mmCIF file of C-alpha atoms and ligand atoms in Angstrom:
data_model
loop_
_atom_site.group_PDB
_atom_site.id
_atom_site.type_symbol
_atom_site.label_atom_id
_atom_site.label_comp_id
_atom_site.label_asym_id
_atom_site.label_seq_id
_atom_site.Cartn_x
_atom_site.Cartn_y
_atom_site.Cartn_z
ATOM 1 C CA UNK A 162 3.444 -110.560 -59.296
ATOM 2 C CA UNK A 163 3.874 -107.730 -61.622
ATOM 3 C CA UNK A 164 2.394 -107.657 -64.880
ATOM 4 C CA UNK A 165 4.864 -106.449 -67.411
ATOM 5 C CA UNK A 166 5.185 -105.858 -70.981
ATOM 6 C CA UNK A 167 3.371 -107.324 -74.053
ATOM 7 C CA UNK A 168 5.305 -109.633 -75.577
ATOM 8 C CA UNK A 169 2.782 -111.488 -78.144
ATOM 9 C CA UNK A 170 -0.573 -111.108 -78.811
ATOM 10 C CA UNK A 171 -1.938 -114.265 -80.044
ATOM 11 C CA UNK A 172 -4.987 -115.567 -81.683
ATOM 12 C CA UNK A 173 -6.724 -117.143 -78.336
ATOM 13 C CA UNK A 174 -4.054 -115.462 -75.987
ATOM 14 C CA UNK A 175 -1.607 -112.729 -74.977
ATOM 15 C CA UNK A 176 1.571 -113.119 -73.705
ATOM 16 C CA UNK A 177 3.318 -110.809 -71.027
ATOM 17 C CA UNK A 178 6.425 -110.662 -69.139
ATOM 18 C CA UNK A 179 6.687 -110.476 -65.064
ATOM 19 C CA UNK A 180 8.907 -109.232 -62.676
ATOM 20 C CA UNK A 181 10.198 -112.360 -62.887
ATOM 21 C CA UNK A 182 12.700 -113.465 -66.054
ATOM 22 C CA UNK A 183 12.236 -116.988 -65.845
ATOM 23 C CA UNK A 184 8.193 -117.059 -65.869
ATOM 24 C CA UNK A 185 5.736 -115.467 -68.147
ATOM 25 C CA UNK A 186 1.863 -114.500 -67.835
ATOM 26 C CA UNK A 187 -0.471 -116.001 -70.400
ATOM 27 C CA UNK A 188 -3.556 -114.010 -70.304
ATOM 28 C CA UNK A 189 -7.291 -116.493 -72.086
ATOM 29 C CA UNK A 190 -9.227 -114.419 -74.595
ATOM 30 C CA UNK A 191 -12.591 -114.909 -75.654
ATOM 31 C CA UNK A 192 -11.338 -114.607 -79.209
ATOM 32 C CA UNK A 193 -11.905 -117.593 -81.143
ATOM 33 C CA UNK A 194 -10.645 -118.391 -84.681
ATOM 34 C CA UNK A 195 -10.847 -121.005 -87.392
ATOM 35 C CA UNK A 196 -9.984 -122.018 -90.845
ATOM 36 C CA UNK A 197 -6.784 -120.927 -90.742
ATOM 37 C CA UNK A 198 -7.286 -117.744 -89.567
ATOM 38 C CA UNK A 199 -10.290 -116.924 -91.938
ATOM 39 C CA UNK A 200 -13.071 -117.534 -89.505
ATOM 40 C CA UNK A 201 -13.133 -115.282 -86.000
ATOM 41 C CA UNK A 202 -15.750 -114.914 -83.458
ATOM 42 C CA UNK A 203 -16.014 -114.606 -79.662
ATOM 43 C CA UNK A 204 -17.140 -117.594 -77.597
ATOM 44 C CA UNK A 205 -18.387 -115.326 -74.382
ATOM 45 C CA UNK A 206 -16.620 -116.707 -71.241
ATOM 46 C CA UNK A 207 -13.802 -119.174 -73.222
ATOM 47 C CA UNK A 208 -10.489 -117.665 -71.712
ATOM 48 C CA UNK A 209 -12.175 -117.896 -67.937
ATOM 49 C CA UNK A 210 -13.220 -121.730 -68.915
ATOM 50 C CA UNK A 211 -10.044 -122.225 -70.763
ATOM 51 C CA UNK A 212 -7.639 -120.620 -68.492
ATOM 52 C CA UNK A 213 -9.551 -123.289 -65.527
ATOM 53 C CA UNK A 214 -9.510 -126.092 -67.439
ATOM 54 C CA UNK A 215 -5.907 -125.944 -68.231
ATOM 55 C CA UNK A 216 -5.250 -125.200 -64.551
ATOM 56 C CA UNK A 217 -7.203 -128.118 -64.335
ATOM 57 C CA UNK A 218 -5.482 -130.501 -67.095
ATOM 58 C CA UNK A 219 -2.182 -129.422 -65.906
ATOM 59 C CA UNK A 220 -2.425 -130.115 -62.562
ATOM 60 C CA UNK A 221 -3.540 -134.190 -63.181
ATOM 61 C CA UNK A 222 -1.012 -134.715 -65.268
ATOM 62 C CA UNK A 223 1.822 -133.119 -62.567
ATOM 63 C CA UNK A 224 0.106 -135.823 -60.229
ATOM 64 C CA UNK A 225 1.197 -138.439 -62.820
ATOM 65 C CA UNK A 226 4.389 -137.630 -63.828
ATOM 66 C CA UNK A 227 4.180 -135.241 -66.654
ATOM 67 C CA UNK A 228 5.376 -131.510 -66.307
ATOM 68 C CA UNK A 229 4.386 -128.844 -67.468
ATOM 69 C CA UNK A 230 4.768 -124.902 -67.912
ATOM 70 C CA UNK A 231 1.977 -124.229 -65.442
ATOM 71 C CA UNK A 232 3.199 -122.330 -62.224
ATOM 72 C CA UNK A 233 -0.192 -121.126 -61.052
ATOM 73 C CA UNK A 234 -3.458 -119.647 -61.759
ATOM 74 C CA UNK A 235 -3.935 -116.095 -60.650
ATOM 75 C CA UNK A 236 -6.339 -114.993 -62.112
ATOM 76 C CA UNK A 237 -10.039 -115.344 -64.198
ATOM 77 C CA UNK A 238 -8.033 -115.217 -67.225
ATOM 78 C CA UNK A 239 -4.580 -115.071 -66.252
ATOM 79 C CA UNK A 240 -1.811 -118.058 -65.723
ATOM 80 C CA UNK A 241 1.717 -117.925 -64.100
ATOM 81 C CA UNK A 242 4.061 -120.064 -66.674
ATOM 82 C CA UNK A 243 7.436 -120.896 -67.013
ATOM 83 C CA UNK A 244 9.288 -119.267 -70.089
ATOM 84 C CA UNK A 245 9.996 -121.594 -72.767
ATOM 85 C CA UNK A 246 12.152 -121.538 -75.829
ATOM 86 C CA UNK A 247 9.202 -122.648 -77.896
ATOM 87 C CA UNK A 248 9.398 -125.027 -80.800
ATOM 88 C CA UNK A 249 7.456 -124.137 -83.685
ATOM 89 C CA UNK A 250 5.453 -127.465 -83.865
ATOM 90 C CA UNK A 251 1.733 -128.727 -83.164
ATOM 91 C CA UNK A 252 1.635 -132.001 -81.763
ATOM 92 C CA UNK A 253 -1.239 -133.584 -82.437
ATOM 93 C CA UNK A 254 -2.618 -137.324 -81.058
ATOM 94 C CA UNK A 255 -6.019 -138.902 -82.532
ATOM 95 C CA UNK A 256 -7.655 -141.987 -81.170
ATOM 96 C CA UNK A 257 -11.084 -141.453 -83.431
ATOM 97 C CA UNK A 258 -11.196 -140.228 -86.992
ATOM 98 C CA UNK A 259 -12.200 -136.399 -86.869
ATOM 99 C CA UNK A 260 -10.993 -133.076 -88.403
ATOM 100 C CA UNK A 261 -8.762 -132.973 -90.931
ATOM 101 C CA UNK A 262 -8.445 -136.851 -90.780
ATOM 102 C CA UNK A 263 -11.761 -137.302 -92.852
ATOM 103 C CA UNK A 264 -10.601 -135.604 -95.368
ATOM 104 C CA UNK A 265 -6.865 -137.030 -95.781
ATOM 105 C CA UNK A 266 -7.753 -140.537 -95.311
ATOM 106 C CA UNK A 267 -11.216 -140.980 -96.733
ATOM 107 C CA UNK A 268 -11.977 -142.315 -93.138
ATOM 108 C CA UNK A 269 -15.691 -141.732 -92.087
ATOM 109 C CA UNK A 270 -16.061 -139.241 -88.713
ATOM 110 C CA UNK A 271 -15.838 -141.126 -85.706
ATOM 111 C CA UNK A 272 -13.870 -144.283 -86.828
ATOM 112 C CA UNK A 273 -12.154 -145.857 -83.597
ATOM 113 C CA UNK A 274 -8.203 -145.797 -84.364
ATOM 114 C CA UNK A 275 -6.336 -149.291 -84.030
ATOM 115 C CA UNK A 276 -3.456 -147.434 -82.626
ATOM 116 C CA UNK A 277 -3.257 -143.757 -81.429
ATOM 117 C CA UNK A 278 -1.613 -141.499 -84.351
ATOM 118 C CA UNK A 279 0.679 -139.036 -83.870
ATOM 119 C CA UNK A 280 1.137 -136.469 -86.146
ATOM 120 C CA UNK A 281 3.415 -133.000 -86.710
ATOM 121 C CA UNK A 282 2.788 -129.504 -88.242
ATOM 122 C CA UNK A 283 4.905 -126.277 -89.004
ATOM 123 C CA UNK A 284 3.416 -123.632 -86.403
ATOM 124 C CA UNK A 285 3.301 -120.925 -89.240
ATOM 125 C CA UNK A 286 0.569 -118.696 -89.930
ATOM 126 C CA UNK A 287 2.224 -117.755 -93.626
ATOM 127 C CA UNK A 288 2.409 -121.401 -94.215
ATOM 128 C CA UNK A 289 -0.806 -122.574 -93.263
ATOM 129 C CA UNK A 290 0.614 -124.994 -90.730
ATOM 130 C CA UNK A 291 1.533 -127.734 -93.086
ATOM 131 C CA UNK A 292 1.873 -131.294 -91.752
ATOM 132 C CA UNK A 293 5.280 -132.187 -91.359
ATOM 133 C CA UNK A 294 7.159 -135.763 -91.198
ATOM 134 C CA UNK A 295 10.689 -136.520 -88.700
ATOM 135 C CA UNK A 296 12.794 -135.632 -91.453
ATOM 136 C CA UNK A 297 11.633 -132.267 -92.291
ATOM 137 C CA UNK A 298 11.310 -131.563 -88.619
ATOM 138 C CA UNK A 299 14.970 -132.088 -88.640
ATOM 139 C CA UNK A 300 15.884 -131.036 -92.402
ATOM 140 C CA UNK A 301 14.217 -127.634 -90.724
ATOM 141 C CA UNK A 302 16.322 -127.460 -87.537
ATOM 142 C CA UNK A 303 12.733 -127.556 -85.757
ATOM 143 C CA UNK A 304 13.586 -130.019 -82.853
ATOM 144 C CA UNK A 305 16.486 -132.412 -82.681
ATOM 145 C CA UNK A 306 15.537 -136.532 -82.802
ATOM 146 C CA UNK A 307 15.823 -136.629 -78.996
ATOM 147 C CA UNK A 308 13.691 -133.873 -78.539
ATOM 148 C CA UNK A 309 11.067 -135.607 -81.164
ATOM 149 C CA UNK A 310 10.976 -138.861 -79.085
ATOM 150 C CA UNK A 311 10.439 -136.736 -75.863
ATOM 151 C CA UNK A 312 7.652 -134.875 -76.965
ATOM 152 C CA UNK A 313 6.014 -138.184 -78.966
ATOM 153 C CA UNK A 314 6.872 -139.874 -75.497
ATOM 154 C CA UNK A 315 5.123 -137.044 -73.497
ATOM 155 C CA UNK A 316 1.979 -136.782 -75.947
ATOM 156 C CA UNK A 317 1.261 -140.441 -75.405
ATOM 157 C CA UNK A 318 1.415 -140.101 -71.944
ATOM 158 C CA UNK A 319 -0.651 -137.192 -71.889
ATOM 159 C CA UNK A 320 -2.906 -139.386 -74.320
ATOM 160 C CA UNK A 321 -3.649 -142.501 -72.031
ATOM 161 C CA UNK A 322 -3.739 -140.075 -68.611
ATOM 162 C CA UNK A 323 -6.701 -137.524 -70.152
ATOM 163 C CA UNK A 324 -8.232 -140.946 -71.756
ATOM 164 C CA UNK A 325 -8.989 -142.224 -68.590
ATOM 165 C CA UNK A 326 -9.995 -139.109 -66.802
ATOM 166 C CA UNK A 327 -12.175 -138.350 -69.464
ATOM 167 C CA UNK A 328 -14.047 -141.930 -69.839
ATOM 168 C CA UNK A 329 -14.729 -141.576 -65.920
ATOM 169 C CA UNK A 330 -16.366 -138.145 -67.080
ATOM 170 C CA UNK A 331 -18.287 -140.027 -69.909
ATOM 171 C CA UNK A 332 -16.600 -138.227 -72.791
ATOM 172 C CA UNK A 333 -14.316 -139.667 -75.156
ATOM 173 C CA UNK A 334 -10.601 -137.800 -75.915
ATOM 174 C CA UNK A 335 -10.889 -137.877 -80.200
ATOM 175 C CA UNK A 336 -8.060 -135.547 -80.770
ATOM 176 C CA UNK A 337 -5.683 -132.956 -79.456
ATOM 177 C CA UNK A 338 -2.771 -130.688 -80.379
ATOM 178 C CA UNK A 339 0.016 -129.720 -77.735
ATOM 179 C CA UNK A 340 2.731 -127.270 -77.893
ATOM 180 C CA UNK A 341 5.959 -127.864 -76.003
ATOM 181 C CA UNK A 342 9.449 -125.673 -75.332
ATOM 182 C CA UNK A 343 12.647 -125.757 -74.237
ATOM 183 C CA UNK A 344 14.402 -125.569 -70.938
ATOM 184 C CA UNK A 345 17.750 -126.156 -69.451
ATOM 185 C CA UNK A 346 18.081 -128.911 -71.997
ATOM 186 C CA UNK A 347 14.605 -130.717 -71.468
ATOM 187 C CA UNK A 348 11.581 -130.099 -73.341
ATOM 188 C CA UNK A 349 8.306 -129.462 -71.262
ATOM 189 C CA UNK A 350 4.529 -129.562 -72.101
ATOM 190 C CA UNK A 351 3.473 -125.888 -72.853
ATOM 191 C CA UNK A 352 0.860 -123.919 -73.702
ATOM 192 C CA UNK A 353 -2.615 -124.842 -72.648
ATOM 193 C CA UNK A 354 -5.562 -128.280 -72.556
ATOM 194 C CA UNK A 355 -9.093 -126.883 -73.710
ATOM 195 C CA UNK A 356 -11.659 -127.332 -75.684
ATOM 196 C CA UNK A 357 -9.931 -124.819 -77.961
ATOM 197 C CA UNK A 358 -7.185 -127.681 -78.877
ATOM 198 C CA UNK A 359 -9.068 -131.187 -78.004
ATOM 199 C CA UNK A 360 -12.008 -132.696 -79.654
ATOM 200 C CA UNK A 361 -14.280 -133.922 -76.853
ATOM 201 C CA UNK A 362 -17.531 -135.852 -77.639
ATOM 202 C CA UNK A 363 -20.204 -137.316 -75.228
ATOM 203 C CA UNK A 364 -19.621 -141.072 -75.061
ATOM 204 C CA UNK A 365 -23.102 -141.951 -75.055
ATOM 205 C CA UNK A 366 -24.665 -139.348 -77.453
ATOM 206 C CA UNK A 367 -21.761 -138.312 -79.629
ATOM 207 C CA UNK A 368 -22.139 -134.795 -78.938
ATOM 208 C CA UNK A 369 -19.691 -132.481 -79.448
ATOM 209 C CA UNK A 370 -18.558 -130.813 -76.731
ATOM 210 C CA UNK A 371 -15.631 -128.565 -78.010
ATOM 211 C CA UNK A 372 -14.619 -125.915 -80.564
ATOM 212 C CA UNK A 373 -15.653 -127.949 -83.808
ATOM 213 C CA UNK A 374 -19.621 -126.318 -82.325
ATOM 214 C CA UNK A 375 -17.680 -122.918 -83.441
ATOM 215 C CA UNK A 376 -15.416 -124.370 -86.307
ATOM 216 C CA UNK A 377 -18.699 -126.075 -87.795
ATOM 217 C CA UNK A 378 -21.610 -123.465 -87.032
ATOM 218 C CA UNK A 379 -23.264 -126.017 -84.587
ATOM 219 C CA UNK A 380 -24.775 -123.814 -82.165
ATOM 220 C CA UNK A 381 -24.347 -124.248 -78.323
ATOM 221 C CA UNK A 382 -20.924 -123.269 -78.160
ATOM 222 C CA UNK A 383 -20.623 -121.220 -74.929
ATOM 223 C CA UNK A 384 -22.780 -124.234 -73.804
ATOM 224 C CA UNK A 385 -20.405 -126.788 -74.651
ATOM 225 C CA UNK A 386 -17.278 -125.332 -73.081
ATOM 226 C CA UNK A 387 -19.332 -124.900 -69.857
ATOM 227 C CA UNK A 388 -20.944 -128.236 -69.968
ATOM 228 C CA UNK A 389 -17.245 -129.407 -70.066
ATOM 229 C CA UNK A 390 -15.952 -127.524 -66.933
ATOM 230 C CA UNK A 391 -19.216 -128.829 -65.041
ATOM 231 C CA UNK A 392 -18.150 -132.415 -66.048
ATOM 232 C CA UNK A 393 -14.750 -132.042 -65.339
ATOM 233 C CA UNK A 394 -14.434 -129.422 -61.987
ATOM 234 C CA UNK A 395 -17.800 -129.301 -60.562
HETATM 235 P P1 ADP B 1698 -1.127 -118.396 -81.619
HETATM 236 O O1 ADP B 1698 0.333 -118.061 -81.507
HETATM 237 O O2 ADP B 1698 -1.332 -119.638 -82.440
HETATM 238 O O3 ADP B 1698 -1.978 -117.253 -82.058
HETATM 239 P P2 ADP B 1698 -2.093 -118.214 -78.835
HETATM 240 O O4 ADP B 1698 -3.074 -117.125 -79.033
HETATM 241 O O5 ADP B 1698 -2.511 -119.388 -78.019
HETATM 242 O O6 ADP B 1698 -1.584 -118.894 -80.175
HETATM 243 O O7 ADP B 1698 -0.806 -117.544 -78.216
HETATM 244 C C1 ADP B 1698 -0.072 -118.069 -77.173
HETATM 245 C C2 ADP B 1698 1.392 -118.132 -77.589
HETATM 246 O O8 ADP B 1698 2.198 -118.378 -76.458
HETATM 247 C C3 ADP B 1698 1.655 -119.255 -78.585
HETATM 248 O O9 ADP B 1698 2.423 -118.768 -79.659
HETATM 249 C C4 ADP B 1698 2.441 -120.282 -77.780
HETATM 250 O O10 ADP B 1698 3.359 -120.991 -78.579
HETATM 251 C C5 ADP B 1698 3.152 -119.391 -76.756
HETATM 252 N N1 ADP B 1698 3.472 -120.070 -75.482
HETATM 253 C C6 ADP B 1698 2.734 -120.976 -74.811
HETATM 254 N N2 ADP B 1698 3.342 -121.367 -73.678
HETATM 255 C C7 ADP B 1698 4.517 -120.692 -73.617
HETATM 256 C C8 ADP B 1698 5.616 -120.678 -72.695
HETATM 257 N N3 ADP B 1698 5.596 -121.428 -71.601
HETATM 258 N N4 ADP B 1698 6.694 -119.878 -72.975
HETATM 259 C C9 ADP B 1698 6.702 -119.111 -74.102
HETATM 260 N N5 ADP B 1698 5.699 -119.071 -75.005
HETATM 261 C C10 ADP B 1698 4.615 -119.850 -74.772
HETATM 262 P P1 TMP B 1699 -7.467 -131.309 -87.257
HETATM 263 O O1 TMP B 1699 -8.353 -132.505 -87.354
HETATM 264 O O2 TMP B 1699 -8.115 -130.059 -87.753
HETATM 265 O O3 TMP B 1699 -6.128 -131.549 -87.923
HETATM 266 O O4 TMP B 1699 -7.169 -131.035 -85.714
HETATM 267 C C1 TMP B 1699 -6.642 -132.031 -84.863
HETATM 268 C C2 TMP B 1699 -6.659 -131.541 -83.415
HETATM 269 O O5 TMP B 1699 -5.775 -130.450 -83.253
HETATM 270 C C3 TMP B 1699 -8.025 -131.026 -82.955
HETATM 271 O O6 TMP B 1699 -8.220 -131.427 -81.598
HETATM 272 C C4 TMP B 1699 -7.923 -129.533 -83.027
HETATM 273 C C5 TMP B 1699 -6.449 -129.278 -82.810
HETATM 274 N N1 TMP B 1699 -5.931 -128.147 -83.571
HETATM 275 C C6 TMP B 1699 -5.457 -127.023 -82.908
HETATM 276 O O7 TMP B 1699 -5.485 -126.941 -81.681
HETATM 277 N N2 TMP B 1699 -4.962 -125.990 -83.652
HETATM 278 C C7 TMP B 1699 -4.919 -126.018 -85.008
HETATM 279 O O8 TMP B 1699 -4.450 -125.048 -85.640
HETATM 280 C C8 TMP B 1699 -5.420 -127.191 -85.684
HETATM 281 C C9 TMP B 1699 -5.420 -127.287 -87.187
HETATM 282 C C10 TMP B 1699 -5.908 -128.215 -84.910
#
């Protein structure tokens, strides 16, 4: 595998082409940013832990049925994916009130869900991501109603399957945000499954075992991210 051209440099990761047309090479950064951009840092060792545990993430949800862009690992840092026609959307599932949700819905931290939520936002920087609703997604030519129900279909799948795999791992799945893209007329899972894009707590203790330690000045982040990839791979 030959690694090619830079074709995005992103926030938490680059993007190059391959030898290959129809697969790309996602490279993990230690870069780590927050409030919209405002915030940056470096969580030491995050793109080896992230790059694993979305090897990891990826690969138990191929076992039950869900695809995804991930080809292989071949590197620390470095992922074999498919190339996707990506759509410019955050998908984001909550089953306990965190984040953003606090302040929206006046909803204290940590409030168990009836029902999963789904929600959408604009991938724009110059925006600020704003959350959108099914009809701008399609006033906005974003995704087309079929393509909405697959990836809504898709995120709840994704929901229930890291659920369960996390509970055995005595941490509870709060949140998450997935990207997905198109190809050959489906739309597949994209992206990557980290503590970068999932809030993870401790089920007994309530610990916080993801990026809100960096987003919130908590301390113990490099801990945290490892603590996860002992819980989940060792
Ligand atoms: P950001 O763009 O928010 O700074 P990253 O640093 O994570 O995010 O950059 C990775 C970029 O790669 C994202 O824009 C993401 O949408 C894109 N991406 C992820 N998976 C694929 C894929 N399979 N094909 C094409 N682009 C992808
Ligand atoms: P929020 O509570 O800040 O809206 O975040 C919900 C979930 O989405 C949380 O797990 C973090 C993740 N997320 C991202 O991955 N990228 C983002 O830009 C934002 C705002 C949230």
């Amino acid at each position: 595998m030959i690694k090619g051209e830079l074709l995005y440099e992103g926030k938490a990761k680059s993007v190059f082409r391959t030898d290959n047309p129809g697969e790309l090479l996602i490279y993990f950064k230690d870069d780590a940013t927050a409030l919209n951009g405002e915030k940056h840092g470096i969580i030491e060792g995050k793109g080896i832990i992230n790059n694993k545990l979305s090897e990891f993430f990826f690969k138990q949800l191929k076992d039950r049925g869900v695809k995804s862009h991930f080809v292989e690992k071949i590197g620390e840092r470095e992922m074999i994916v498919k190339k996707l026609d990506m759509i410019k959307l955050e998908v984001v599932v909550r089953n306990i009130v965190a984040g953003s949700l606090v302040k929206r819905l006046g909803l204290e931290e940590g409030t168990q869900l009836p029902v999963p939520v789904v929600e959408y936002y604009y991938k724009s920087d110059e925006l600020g991501d704003p959350m959108l609703n099914r009809y701008h997604i399609m006033a906005l030519d974003l995704a087309k109603i079929d393509e909405l129900n697959q990836m809504e279909h898709v995120a709840f799948s994704v929901n229930t399957i890291l659920r369960d795999l996390l509970r055995a791992k005595n941490v509870d799945l709060i949140d998450f945000k997935l990207e997905f893209g198109r190809l050959d007329g489906e739309v597949i899972l994209a992206d990557e499954i980290s503590p970068d894009n999932c809030r993870f707590w401790d089920t007994v203790t309530h610990e916080k075992l993801d990026k809100d330690r960096f987003r919130q000045d908590l301390g113990g982040v490099e801990e945290a991210y490892q603590e996860m990839l002992k819980r989940l791979t060792l």
